[in-house]
PDB file of C-alpha atoms in Angstrom:
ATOM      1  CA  UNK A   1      -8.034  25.500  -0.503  1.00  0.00           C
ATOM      2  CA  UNK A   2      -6.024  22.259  -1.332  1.00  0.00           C
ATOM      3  CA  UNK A   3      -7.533  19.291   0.987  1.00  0.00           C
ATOM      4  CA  UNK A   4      -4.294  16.438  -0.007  1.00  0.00           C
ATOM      5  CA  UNK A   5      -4.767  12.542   1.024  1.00  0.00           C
ATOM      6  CA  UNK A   6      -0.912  12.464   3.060  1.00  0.00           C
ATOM      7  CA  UNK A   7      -1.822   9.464   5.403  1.00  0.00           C
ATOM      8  CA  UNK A   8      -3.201   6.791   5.254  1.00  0.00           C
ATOM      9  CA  UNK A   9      -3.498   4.564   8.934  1.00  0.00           C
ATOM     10  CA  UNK A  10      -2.515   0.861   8.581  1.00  0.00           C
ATOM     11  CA  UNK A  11      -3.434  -1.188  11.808  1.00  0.00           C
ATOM     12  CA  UNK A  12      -1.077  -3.947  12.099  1.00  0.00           C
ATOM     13  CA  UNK A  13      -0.483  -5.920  15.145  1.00  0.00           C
ATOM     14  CA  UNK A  14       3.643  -6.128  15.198  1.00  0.00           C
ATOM     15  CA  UNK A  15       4.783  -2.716  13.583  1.00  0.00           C
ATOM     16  CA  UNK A  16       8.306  -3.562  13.181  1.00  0.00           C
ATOM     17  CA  UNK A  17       7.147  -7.285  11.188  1.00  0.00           C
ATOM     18  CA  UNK A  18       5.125  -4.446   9.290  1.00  0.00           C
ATOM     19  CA  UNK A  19       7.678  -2.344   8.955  1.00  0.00           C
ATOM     20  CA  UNK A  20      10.015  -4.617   7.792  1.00  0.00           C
ATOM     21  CA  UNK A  21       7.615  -5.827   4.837  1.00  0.00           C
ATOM     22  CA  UNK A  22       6.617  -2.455   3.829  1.00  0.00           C
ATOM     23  CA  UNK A  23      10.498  -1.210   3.934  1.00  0.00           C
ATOM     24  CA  UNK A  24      12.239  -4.404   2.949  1.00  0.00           C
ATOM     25  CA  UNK A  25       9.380  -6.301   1.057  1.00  0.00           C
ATOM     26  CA  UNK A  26       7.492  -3.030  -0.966  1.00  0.00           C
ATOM     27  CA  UNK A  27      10.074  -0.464  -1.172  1.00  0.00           C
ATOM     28  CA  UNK A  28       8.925   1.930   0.712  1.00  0.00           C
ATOM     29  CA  UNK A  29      10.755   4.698   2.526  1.00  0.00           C
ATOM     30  CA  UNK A  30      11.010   5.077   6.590  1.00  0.00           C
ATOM     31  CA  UNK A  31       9.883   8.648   7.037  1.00  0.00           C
ATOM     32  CA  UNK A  32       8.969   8.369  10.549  1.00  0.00           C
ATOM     33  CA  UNK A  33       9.879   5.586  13.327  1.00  0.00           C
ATOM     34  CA  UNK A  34       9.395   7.513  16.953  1.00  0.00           C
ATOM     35  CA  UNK A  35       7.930   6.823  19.962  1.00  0.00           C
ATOM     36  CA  UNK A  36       6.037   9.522  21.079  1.00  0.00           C
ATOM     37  CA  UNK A  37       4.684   8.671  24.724  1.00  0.00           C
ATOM     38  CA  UNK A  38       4.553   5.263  26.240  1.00  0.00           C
ATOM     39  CA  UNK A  39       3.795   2.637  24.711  1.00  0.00           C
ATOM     40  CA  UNK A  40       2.645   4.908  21.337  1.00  0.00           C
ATOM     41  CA  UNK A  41       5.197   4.415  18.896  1.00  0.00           C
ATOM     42  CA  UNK A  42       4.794   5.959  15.157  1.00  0.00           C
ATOM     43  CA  UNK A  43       5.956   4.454  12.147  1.00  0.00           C
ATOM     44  CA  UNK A  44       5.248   6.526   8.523  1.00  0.00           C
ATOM     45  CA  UNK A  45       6.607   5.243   5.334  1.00  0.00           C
ATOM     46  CA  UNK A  46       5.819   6.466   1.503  1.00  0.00           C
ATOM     47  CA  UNK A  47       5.813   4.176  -1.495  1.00  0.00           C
ATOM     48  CA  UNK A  48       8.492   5.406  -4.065  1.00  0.00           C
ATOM     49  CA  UNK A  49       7.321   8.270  -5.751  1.00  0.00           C
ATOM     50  CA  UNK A  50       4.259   9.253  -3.927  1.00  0.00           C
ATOM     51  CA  UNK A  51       2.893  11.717  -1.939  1.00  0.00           C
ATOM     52  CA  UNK A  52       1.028  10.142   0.540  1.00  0.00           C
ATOM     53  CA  UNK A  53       2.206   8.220   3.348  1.00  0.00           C
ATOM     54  CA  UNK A  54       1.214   5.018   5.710  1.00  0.00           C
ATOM     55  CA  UNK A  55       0.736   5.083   9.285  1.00  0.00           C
ATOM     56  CA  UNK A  56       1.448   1.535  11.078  1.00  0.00           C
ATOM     57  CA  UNK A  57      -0.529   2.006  13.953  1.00  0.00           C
ATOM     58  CA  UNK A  58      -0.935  -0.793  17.073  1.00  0.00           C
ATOM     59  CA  UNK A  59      -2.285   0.135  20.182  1.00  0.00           C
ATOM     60  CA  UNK A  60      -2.615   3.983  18.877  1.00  0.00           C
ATOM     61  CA  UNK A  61      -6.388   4.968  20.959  1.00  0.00           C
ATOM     62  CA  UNK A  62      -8.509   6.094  18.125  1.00  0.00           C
ATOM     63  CA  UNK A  63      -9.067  10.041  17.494  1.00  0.00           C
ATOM     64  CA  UNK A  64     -12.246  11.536  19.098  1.00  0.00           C
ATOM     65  CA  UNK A  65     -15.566  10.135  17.605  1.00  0.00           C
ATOM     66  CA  UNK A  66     -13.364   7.186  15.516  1.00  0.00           C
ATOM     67  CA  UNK A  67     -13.710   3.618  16.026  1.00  0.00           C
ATOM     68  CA  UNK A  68     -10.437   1.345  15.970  1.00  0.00           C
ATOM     69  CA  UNK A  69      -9.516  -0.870  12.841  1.00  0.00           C
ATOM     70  CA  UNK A  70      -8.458  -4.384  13.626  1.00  0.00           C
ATOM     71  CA  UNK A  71      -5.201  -5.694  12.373  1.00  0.00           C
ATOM     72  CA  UNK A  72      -5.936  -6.482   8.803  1.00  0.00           C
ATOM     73  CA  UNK A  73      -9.072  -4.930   8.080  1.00  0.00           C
ATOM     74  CA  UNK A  74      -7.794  -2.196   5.625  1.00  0.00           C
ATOM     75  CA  UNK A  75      -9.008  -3.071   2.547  1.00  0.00           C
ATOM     76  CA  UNK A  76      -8.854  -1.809  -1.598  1.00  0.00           C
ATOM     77  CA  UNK A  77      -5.441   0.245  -0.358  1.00  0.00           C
ATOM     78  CA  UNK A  78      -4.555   1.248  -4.249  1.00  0.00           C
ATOM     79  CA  UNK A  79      -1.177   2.026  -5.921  1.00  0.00           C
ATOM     80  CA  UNK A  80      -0.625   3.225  -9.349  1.00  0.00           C
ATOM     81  CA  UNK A  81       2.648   1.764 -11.865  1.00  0.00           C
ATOM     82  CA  UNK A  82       3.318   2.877 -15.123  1.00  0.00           C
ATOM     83  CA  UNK A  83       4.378  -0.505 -15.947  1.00  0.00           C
ATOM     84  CA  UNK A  84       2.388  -3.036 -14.221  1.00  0.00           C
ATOM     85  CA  UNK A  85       4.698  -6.196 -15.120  1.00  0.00           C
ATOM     86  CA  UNK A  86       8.099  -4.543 -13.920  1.00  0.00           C
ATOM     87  CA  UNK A  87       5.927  -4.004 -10.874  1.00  0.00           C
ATOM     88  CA  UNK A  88       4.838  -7.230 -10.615  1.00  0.00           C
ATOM     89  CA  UNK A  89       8.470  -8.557 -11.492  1.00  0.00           C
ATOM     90  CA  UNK A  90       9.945  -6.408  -8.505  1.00  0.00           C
ATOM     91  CA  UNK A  91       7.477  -7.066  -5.578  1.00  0.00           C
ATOM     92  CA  UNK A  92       8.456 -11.302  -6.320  1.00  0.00           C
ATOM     93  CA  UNK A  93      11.831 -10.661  -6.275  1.00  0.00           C
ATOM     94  CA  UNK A  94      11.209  -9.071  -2.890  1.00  0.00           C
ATOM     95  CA  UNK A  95       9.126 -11.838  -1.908  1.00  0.00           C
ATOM     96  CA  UNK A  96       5.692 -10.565  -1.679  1.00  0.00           C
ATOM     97  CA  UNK A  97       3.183 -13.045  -2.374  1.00  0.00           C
ATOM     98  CA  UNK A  98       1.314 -10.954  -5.459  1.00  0.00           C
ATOM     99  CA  UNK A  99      -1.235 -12.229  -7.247  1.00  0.00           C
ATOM    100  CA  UNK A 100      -0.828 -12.427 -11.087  1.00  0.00           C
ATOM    101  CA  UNK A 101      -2.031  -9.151 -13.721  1.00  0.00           C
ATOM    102  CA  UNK A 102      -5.367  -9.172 -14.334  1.00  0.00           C
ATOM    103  CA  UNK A 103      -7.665  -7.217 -16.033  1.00  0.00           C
ATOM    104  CA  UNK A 104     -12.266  -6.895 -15.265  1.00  0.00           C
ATOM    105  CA  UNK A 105     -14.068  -7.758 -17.873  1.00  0.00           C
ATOM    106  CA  UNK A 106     -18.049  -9.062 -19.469  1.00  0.00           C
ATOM    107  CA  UNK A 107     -17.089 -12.233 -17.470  1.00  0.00           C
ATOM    108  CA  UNK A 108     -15.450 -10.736 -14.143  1.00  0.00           C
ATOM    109  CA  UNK A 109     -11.509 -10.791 -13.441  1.00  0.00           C
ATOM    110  CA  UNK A 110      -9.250 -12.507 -16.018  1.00  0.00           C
ATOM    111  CA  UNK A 111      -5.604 -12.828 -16.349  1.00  0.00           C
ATOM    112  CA  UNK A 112      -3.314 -10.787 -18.299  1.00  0.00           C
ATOM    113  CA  UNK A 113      -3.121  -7.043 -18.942  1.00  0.00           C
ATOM    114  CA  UNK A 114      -5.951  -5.260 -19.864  1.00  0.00           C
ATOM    115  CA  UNK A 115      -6.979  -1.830 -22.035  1.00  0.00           C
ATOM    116  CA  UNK A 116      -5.802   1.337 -20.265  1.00  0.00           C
ATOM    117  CA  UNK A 117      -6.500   1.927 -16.868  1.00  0.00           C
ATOM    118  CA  UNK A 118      -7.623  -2.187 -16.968  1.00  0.00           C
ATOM    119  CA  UNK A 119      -4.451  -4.005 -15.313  1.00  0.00           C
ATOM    120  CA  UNK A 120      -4.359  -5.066 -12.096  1.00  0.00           C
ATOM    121  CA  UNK A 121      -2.438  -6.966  -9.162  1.00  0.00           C
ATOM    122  CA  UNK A 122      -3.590  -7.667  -5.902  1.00  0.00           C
ATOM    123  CA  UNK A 123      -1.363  -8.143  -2.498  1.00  0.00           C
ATOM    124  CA  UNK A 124      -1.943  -8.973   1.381  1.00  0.00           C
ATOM    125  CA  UNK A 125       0.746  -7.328   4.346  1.00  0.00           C
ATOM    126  CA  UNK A 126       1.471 -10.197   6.851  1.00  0.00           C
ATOM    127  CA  UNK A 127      -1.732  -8.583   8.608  1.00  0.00           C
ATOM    128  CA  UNK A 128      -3.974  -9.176   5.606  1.00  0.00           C
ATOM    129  CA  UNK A 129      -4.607  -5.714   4.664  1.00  0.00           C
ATOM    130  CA  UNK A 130      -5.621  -5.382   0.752  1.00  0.00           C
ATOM    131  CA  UNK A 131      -3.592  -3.598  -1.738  1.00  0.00           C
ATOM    132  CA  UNK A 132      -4.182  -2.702  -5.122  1.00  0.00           C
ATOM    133  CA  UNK A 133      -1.651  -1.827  -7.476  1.00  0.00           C
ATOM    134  CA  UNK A 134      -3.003  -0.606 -10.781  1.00  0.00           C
ATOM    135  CA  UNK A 135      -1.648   0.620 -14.348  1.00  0.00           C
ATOM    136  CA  UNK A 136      -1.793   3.741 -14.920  1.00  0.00           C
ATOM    137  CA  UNK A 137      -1.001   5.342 -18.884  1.00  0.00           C
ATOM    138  CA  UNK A 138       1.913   7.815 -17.502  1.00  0.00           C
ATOM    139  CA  UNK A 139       3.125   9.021 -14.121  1.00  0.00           C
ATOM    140  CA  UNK A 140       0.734  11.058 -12.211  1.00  0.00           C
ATOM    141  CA  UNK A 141       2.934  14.713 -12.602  1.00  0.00           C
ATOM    142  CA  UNK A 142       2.077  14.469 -16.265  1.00  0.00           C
ATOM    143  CA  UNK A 143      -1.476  13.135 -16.050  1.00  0.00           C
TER     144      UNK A 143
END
């Protein structure tokens, strides 16, 4: 039995400011924008090329035996690039504020790229949730 990672919830506390950044901002694809009783609106979008989704939720009641996430608690969020610095390129033409590459090291972060698997950018949504976006050596269907 296959147990896939499809969605992921993002609690935000204006889903269409959220929506916009994600869509406008990241790149990411609408899949879902419906509201499906009062007041409960879904919004699911998927980062190019992936397979899992986000959920913006606000004012969602969490599922049985779940606590709710504040608006901008998600945090460590992590996408993979093949090419970290056309990555980083694209999301500040778009006008995310994205930190700059770094790599961990001996001595703890440090700029620039480092060995494989070692380059890294970091990124906030107008919320504050944490993203990662990480180098990967080659796209994840030939990995």
């Amino acid at each position: 039995m296959e147990w896939t990672l499809e969605v992921v919830t993002v609690p935000v506390t204006d889903q269409d400011r959220a929506k916009r950044f994600y869509e406008e901002q990241c790149g990411f694809k609408t899949d879902v924008d419906s509201q499906v009783a009062e007041g409960v609106r879904i919004i699911q979008l998927t980062p190019p090329g992936s397979r899992c989704s986000i959920a913006l939720v606000h004012g969602l009641p969490p599922a049985p035996g779940q606590s709710a996430m504040a608006p901008g608690s998600l945090q460590g969020l992590q996408l993979c690039v093949v090419d970290i610095e056309a990555a980083h390129a694209e999301l500040v033409r778009r006008g995310v504020e994205v930190g700059p590459v770094q790599h961990l090291g001996a001595e703890g972060w440090t700029e620039g790229r480092g060995e494989t698997w070692n380059s890294f950018m970091f990124f906030k949504d107008p919320d504050g949730n944490g993203w990662t976006v990480q180098e990967a050596p080659s796209p994840l269907g030939t990995r």
